Coordinates of N, CA and C in Angstrom, one line a residue:
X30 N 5.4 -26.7 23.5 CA 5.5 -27.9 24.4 C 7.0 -28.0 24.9
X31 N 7.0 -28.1 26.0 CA 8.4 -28.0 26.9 C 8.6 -29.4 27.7
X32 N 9.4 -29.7 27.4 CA 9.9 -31.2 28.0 C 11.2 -30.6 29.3
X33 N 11.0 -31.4 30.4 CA 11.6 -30.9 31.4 C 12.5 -32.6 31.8
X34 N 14.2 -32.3 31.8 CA 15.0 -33.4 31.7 C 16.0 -33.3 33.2
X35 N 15.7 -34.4 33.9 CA 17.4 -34.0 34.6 C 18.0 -35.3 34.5
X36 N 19.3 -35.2 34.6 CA 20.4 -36.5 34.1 C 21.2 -36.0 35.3
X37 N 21.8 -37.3 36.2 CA 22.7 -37.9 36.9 C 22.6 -36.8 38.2
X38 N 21.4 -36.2 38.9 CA 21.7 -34.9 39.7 C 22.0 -35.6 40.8
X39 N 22.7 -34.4 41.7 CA 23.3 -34.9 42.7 C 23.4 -33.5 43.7
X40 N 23.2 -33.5 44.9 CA 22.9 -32.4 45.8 C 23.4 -32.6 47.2
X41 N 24.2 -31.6 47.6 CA 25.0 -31.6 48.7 C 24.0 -30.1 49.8
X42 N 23.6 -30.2 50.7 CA 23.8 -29.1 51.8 C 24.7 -29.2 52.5
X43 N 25.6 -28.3 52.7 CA 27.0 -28.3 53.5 C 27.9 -29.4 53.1
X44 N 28.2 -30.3 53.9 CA 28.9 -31.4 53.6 C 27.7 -32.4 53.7
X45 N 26.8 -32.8 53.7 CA 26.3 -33.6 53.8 C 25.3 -33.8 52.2
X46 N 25.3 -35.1 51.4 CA 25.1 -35.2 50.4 C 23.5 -35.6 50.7
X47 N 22.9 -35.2 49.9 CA 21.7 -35.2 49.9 C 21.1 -36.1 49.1
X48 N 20.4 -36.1 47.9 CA 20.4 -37.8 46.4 C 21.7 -37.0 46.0
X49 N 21.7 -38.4 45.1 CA 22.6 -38.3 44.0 C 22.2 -39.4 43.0
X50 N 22.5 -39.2 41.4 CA 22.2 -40.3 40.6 C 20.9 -40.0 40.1
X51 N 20.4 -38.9 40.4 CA 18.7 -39.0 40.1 C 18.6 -38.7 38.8
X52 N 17.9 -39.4 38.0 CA 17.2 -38.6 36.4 C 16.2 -39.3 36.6
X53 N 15.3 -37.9 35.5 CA 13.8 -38.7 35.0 C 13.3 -37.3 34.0
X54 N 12.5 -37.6 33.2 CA 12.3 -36.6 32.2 C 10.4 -36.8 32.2
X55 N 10.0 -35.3 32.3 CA 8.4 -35.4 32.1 C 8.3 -34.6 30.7
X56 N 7.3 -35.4 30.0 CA 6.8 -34.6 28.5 C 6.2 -33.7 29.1
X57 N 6.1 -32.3 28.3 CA 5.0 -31.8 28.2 C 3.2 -31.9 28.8
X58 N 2.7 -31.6 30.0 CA 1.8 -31.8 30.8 C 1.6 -32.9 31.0
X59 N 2.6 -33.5 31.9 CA 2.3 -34.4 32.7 C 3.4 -33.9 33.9
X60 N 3.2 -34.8 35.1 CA 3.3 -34.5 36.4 C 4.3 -35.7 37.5
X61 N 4.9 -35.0 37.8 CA 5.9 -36.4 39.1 C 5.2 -35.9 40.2
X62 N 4.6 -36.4 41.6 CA 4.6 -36.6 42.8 C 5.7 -37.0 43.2
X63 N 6.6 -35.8 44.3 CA 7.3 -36.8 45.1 C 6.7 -37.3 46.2
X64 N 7.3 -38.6 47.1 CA 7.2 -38.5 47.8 C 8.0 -39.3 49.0
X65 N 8.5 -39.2 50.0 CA 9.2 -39.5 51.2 C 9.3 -38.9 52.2
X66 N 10.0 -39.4 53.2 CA 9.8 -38.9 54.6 C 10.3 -37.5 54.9
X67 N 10.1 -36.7 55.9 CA 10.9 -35.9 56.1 C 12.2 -35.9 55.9
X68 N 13.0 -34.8 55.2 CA 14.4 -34.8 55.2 C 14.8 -35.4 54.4
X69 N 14.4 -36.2 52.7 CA 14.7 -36.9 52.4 C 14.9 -36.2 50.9
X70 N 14.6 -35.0 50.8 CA 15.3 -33.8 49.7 C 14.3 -34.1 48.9
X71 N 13.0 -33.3 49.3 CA 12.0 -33.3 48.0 C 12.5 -32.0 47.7
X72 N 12.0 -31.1 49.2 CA 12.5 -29.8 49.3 C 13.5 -29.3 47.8
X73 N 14.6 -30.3 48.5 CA 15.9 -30.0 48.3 C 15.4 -29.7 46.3
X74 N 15.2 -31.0 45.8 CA 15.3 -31.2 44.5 C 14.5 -30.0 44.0
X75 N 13.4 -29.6 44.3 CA 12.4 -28.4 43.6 C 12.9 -26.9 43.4
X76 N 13.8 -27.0 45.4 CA 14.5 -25.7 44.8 C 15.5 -25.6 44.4
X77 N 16.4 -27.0 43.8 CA 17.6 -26.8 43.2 C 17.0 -26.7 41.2
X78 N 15.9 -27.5 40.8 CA 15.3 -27.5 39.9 C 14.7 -26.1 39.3
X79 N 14.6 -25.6 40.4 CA 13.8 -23.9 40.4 C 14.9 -23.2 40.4
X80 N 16.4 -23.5 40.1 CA 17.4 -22.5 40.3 C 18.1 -22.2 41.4
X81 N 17.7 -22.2 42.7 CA 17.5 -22.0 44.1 C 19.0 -22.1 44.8
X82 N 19.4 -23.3 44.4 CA 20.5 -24.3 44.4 C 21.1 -24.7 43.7
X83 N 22.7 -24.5 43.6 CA 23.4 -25.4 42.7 C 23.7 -27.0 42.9
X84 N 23.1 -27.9 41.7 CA 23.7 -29.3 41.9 C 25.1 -29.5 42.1
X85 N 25.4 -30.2 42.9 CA 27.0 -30.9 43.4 C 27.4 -31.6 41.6
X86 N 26.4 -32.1 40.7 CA 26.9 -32.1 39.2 C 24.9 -33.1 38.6
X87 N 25.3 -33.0 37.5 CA 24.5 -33.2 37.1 C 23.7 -32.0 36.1
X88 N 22.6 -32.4 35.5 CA 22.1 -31.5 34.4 C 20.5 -31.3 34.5
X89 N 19.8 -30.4 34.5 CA 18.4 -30.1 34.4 C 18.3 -29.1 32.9
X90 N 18.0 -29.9 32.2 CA 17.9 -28.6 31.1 C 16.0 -29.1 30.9
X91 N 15.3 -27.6 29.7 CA 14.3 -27.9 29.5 C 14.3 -28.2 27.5
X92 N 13.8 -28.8 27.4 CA 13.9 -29.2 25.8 C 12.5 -28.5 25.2
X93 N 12.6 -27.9 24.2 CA 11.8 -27.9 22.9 C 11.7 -28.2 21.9
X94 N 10.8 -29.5 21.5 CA 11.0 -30.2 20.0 C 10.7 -28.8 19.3
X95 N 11.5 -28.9 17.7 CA 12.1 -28.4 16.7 C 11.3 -29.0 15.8
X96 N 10.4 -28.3 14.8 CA 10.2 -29.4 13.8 C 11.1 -29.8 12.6
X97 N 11.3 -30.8 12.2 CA 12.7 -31.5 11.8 C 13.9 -31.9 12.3
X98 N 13.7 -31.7 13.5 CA 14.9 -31.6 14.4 C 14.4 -32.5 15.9
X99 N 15.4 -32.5 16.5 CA 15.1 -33.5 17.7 C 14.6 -32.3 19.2
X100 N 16.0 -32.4 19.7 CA 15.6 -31.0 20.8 C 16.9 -30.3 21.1
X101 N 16.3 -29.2 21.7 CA 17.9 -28.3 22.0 C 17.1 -27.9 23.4
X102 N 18.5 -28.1 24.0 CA 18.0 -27.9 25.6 C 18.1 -26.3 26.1
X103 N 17.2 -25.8 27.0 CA 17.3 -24.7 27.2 C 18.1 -23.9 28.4
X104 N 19.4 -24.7 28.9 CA 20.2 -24.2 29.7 C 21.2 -23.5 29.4
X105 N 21.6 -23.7 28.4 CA 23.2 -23.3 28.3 C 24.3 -23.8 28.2
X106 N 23.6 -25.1 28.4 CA 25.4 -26.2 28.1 C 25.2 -27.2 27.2
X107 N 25.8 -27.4 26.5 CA 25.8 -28.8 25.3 C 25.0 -28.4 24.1
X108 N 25.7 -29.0 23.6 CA 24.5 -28.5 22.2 C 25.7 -28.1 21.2
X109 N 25.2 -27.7 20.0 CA 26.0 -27.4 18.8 C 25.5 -25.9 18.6
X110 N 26.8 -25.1 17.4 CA 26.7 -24.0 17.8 C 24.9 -23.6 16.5
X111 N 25.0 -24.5 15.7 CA 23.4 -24.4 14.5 C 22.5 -24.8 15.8
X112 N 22.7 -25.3 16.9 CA 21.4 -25.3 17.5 C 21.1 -24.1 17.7
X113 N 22.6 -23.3 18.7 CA 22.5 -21.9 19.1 C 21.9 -21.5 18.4
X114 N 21.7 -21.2 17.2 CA 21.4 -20.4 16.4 C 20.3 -20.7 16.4
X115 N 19.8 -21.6 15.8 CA 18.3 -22.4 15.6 C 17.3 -21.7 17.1
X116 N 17.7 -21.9 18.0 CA 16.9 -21.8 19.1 C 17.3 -20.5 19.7
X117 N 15.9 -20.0 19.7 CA 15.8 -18.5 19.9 C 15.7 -17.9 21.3
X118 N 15.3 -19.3 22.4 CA 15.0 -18.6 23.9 C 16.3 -19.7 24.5
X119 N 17.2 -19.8 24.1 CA 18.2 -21.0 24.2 C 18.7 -20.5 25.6
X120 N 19.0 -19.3 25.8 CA 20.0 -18.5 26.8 C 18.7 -18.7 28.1
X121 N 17.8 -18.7 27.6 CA 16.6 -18.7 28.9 C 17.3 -19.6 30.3
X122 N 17.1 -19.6 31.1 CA 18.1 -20.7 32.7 C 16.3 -21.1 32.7
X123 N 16.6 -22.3 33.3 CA 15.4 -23.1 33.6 C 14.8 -22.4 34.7
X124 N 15.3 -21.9 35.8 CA 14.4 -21.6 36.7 C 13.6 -20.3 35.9
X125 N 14.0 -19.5 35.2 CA 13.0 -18.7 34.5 C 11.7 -19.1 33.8
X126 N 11.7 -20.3 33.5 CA 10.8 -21.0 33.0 C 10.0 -21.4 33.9
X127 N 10.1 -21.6 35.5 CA 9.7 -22.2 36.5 C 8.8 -21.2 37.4
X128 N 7.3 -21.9 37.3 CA 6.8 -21.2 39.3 C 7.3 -22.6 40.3
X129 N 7.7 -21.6 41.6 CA 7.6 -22.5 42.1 C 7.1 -21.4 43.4
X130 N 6.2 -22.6 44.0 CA 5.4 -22.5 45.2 C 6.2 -23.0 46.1
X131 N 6.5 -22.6 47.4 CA 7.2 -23.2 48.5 C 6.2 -23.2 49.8
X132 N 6.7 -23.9 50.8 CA 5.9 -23.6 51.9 C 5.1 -22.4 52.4
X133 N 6.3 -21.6 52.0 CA 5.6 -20.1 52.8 C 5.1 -19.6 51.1
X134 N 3.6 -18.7 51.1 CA 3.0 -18.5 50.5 C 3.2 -17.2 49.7
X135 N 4.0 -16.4 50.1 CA 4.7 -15.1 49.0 C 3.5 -14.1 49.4
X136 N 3.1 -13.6 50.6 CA 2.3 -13.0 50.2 C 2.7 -11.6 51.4
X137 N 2.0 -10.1 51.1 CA 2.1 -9.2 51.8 C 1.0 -8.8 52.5
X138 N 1.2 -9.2 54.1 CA -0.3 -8.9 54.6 C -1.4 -7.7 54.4
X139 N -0.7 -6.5 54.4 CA -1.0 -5.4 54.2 C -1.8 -5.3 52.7
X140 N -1.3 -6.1 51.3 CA -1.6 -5.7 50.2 C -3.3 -6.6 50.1
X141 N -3.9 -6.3 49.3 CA -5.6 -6.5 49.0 C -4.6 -8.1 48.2
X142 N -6.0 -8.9 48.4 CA -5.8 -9.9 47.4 C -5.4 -9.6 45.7
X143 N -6.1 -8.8 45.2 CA -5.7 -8.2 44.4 C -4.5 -7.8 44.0
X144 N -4.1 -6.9 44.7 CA -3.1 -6.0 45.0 C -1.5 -7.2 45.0
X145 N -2.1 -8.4 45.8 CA -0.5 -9.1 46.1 C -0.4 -10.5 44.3
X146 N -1.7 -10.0 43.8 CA -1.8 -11.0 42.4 C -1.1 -9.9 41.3
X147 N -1.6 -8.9 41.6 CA -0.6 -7.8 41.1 C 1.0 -7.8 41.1
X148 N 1.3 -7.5 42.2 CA 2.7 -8.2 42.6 C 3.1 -8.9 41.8
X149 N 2.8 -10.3 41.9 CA 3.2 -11.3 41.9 C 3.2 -11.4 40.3
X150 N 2.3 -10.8 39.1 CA 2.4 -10.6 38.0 C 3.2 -9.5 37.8
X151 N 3.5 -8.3 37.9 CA 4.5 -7.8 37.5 C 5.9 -8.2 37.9
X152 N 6.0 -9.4 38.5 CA 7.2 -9.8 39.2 C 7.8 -10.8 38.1
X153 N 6.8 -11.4 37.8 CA 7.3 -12.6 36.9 C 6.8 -12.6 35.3
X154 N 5.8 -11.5 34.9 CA 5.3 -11.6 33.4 C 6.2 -10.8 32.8
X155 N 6.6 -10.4 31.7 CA 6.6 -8.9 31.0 C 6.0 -8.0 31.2
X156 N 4.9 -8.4 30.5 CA 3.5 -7.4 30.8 C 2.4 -7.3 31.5
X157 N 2.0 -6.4 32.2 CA 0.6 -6.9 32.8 C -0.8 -7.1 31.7
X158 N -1.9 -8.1 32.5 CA -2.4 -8.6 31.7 C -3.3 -8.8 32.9
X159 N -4.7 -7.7 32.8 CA -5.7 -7.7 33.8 C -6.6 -8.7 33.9
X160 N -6.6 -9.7 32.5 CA -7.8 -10.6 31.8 C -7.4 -11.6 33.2
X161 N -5.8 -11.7 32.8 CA -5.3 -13.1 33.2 C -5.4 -13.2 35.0
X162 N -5.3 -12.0 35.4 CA -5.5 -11.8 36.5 C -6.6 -12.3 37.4
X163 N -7.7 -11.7 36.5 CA -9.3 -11.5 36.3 C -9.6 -13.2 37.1
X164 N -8.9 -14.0 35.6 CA -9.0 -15.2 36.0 C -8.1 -16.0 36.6
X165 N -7.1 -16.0 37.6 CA -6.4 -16.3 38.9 C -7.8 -15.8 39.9
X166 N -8.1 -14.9 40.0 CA -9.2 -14.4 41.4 C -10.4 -15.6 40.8
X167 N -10.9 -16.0 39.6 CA -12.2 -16.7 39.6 C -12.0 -18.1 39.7
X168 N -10.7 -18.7 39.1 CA -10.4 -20.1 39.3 C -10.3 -20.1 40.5
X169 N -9.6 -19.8 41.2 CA -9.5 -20.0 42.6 C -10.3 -19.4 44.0
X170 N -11.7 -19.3 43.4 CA -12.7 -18.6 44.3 C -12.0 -17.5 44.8
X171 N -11.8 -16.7 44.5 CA -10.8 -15.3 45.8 C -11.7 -14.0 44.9
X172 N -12.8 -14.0 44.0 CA -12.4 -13.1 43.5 C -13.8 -11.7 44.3
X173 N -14.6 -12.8 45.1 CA -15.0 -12.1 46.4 C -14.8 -11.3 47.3
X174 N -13.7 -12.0 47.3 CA -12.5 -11.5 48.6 C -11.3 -10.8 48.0
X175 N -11.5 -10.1 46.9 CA -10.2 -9.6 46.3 C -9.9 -8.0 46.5
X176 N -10.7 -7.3 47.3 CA -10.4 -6.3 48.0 C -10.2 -6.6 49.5
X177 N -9.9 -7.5 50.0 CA -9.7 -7.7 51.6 C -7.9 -7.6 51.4
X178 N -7.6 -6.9 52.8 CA -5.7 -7.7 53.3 C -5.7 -9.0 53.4
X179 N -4.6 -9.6 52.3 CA -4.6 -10.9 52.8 C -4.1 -11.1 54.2
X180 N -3.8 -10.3 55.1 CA -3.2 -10.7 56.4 C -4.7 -11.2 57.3
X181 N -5.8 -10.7 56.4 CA -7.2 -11.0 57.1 C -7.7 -12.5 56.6
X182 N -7.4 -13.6 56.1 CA -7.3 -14.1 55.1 C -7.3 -15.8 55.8
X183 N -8.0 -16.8 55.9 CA -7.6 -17.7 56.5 C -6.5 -18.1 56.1
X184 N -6.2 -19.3 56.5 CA -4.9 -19.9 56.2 C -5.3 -20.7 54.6
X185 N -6.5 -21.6 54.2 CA -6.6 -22.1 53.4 C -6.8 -20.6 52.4
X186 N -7.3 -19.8 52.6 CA -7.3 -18.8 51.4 C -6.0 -18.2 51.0
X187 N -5.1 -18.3 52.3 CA -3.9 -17.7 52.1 C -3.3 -18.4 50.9
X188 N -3.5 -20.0 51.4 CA -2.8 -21.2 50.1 C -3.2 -20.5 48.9
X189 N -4.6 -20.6 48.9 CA -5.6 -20.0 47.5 C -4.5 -18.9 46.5
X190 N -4.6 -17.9 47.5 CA -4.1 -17.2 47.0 C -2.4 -17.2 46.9
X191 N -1.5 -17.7 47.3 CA -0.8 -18.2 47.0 C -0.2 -18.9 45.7
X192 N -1.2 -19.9 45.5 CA -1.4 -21.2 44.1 C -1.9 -20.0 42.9
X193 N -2.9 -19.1 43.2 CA -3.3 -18.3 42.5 C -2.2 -17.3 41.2
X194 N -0.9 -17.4 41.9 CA -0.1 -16.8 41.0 C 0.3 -17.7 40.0
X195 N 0.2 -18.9 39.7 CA 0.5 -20.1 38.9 C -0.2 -19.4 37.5
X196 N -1.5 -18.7 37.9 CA -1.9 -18.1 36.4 C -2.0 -17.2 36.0
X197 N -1.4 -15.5 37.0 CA -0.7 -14.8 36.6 C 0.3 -14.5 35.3
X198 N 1.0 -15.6 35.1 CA 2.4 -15.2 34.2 C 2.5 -16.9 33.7
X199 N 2.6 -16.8 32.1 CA 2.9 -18.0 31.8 C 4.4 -18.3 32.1
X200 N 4.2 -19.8 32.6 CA 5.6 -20.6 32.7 C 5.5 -22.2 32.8
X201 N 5.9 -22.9 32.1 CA 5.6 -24.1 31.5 C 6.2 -25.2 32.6
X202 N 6.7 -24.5 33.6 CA 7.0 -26.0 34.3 C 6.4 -25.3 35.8
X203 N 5.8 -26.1 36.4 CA 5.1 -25.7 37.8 C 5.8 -26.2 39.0
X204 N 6.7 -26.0 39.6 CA 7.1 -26.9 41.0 C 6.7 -26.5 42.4
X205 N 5.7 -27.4 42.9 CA 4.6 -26.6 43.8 C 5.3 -27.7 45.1
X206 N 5.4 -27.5 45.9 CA 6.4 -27.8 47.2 C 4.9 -27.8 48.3
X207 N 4.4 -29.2 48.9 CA 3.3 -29.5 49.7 C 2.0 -28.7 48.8
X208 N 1.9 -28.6 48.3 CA 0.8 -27.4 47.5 C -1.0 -27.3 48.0
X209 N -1.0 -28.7 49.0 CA -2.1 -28.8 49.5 C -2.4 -28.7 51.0
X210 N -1.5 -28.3 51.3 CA -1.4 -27.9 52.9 C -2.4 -26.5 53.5
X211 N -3.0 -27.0 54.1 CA -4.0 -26.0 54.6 C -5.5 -26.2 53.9
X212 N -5.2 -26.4 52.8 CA -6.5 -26.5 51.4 C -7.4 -27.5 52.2
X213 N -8.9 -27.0 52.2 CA -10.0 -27.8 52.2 C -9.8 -28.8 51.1
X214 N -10.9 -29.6 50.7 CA -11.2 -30.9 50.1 C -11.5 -30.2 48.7
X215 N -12.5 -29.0 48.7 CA -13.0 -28.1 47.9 C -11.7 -27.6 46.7
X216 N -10.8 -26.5 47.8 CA -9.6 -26.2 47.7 C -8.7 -27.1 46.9
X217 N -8.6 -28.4 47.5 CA -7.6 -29.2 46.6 C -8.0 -29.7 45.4
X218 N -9.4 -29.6 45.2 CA -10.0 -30.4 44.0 C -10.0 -29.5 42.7
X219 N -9.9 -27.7 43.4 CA -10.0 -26.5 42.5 C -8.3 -26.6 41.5
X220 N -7.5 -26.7 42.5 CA -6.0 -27.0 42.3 C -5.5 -27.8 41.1
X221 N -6.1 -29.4 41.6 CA -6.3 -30.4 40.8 C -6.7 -30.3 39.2
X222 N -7.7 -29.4 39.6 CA -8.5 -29.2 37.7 C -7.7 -27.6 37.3
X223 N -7.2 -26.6 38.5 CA -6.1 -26.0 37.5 C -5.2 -26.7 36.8
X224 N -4.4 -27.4 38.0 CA -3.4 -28.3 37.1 C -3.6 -29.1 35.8
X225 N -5.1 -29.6 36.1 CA -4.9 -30.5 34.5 C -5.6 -29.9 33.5
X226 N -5.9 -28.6 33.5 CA -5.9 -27.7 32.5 C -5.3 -27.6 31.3

C-alpha cells in the first residue's frame, strides 16, 4: 500500500506561476478529480507529479507504512539515515511509480493492438508477462481487435487502447489526464470498474 503526499507545491511555466501552496495526500486506492477551467494547471500538476516537470519548491514523495514504524517517503529527500536503510525501494523517484496517461494516447499506427501493449510493457515492466497482457486486451474489449493497426482503430478504441497499458506493468499511482475523452458511455464505465479494481 502506497500513500501518495504533496506538501506546499508550487509551479512556474516560464515566468509565469502557475498554483502554488497546493497539498493533499491520497491513501492507498482512493482517487482526486481535478477539476477547472482551461489553463488552470490540471495538466500542469499531473505532469509535474509524473516527474515531467520540476516544482518551483515544494514536495511530492510517495510513502510506505512500515510495520512498527510510521512512513519513509520514496523520493529521496528527508528522512533519517535507519530509514535509508530500513527501506529498500527508497531511491525509487515517484514518477517511476507512476502511469500516466496524457492527451495524446502513446500509440504506433503501424503496430497491431497487440504489438503497441507489447511496447508499452516492455517499456515500463521488468519483465514481460503475457497473462497480464492477455488481460489489458479482455478488460478493455480490444482483445478482438488485437491483430488490427491501431492507425485503423477508432478514436474511442484508440483511448481503449491507450488506458489499456494501466495493466500492462504494475504501478501504484495512476495519473490519467481527461482519461474519458473520446470513450463511449460503455467505454467509460469499463474504465471506471478498472479503476476501482
Amino acid at each position: 500500500m502506497i500513500n501518495l503526499k504533496v506538501s506546499n507545491l508550487a509551479c512556474r511555466r516560464g515566468q509565469r506561476l502557475i498554483f502554488e501552496g497546493l497539498s493533499f495526500e491520497l491513501a492507498a486506492g482512493s482517487g482526486l478529480r481535478l477539476r477547472g477551467p482551461n489553463g488552470a494547471g490540471k495538466t500542469t500538476l499531473l505532469r509535474t507529479i509524473a516527474g515531467f516537470l520540476r516544482p518551483a519548491h515544494g514536495t511530492i514523495t510517495l510513502e510506505r507504512p512500515r510495520e512498527g514504524a510510521g512512513t519513509a517517503d520514496m523520493s529521496g529527500r528527508g528522512g533519517s539515515d535507519s530509514d535509508l536503510e530500513a527501506q529498500t525501494d527508497r531511491s525509487a523517484e515517484v514518477g517511476e511509480a507512476c502511469h500516466f496517461v496524457g492527451h495524446a494516447n502513446g500509440l504506433k499506427a503501424a503496430f497491431t493492438v497487440r504489438e503497441n501493449l507489447a511496447f508499452w510493457q516492455s517499456f515500463l515492466a521488468e519483465t514481460r508477462d503475457p497473462g497480464r497482457l492477455d488481460r489489458a486486451l479482455e478488460r478493455f474489449e480490444l482483445s478482438a481487435l488485437e491483430d488490427i493497426p491501431a492507425g485503423y482503430l477508432s478514436a474511442g478504441q484508440k483511448r481503449r487502447l491507450g488506458l489499456a497499458r494501466l495493466l500492462v506493468a504494475e504501478r501504484p499511482v495512476w495519473l490519467l489526464d481527461e482519461p474519458t475523452v473520446s470513450l463511449d458511455a460503455r467505454s467509460a464505465e469499463i474504465l471506471g470498474t478498472v479503476a476501482n479494481e
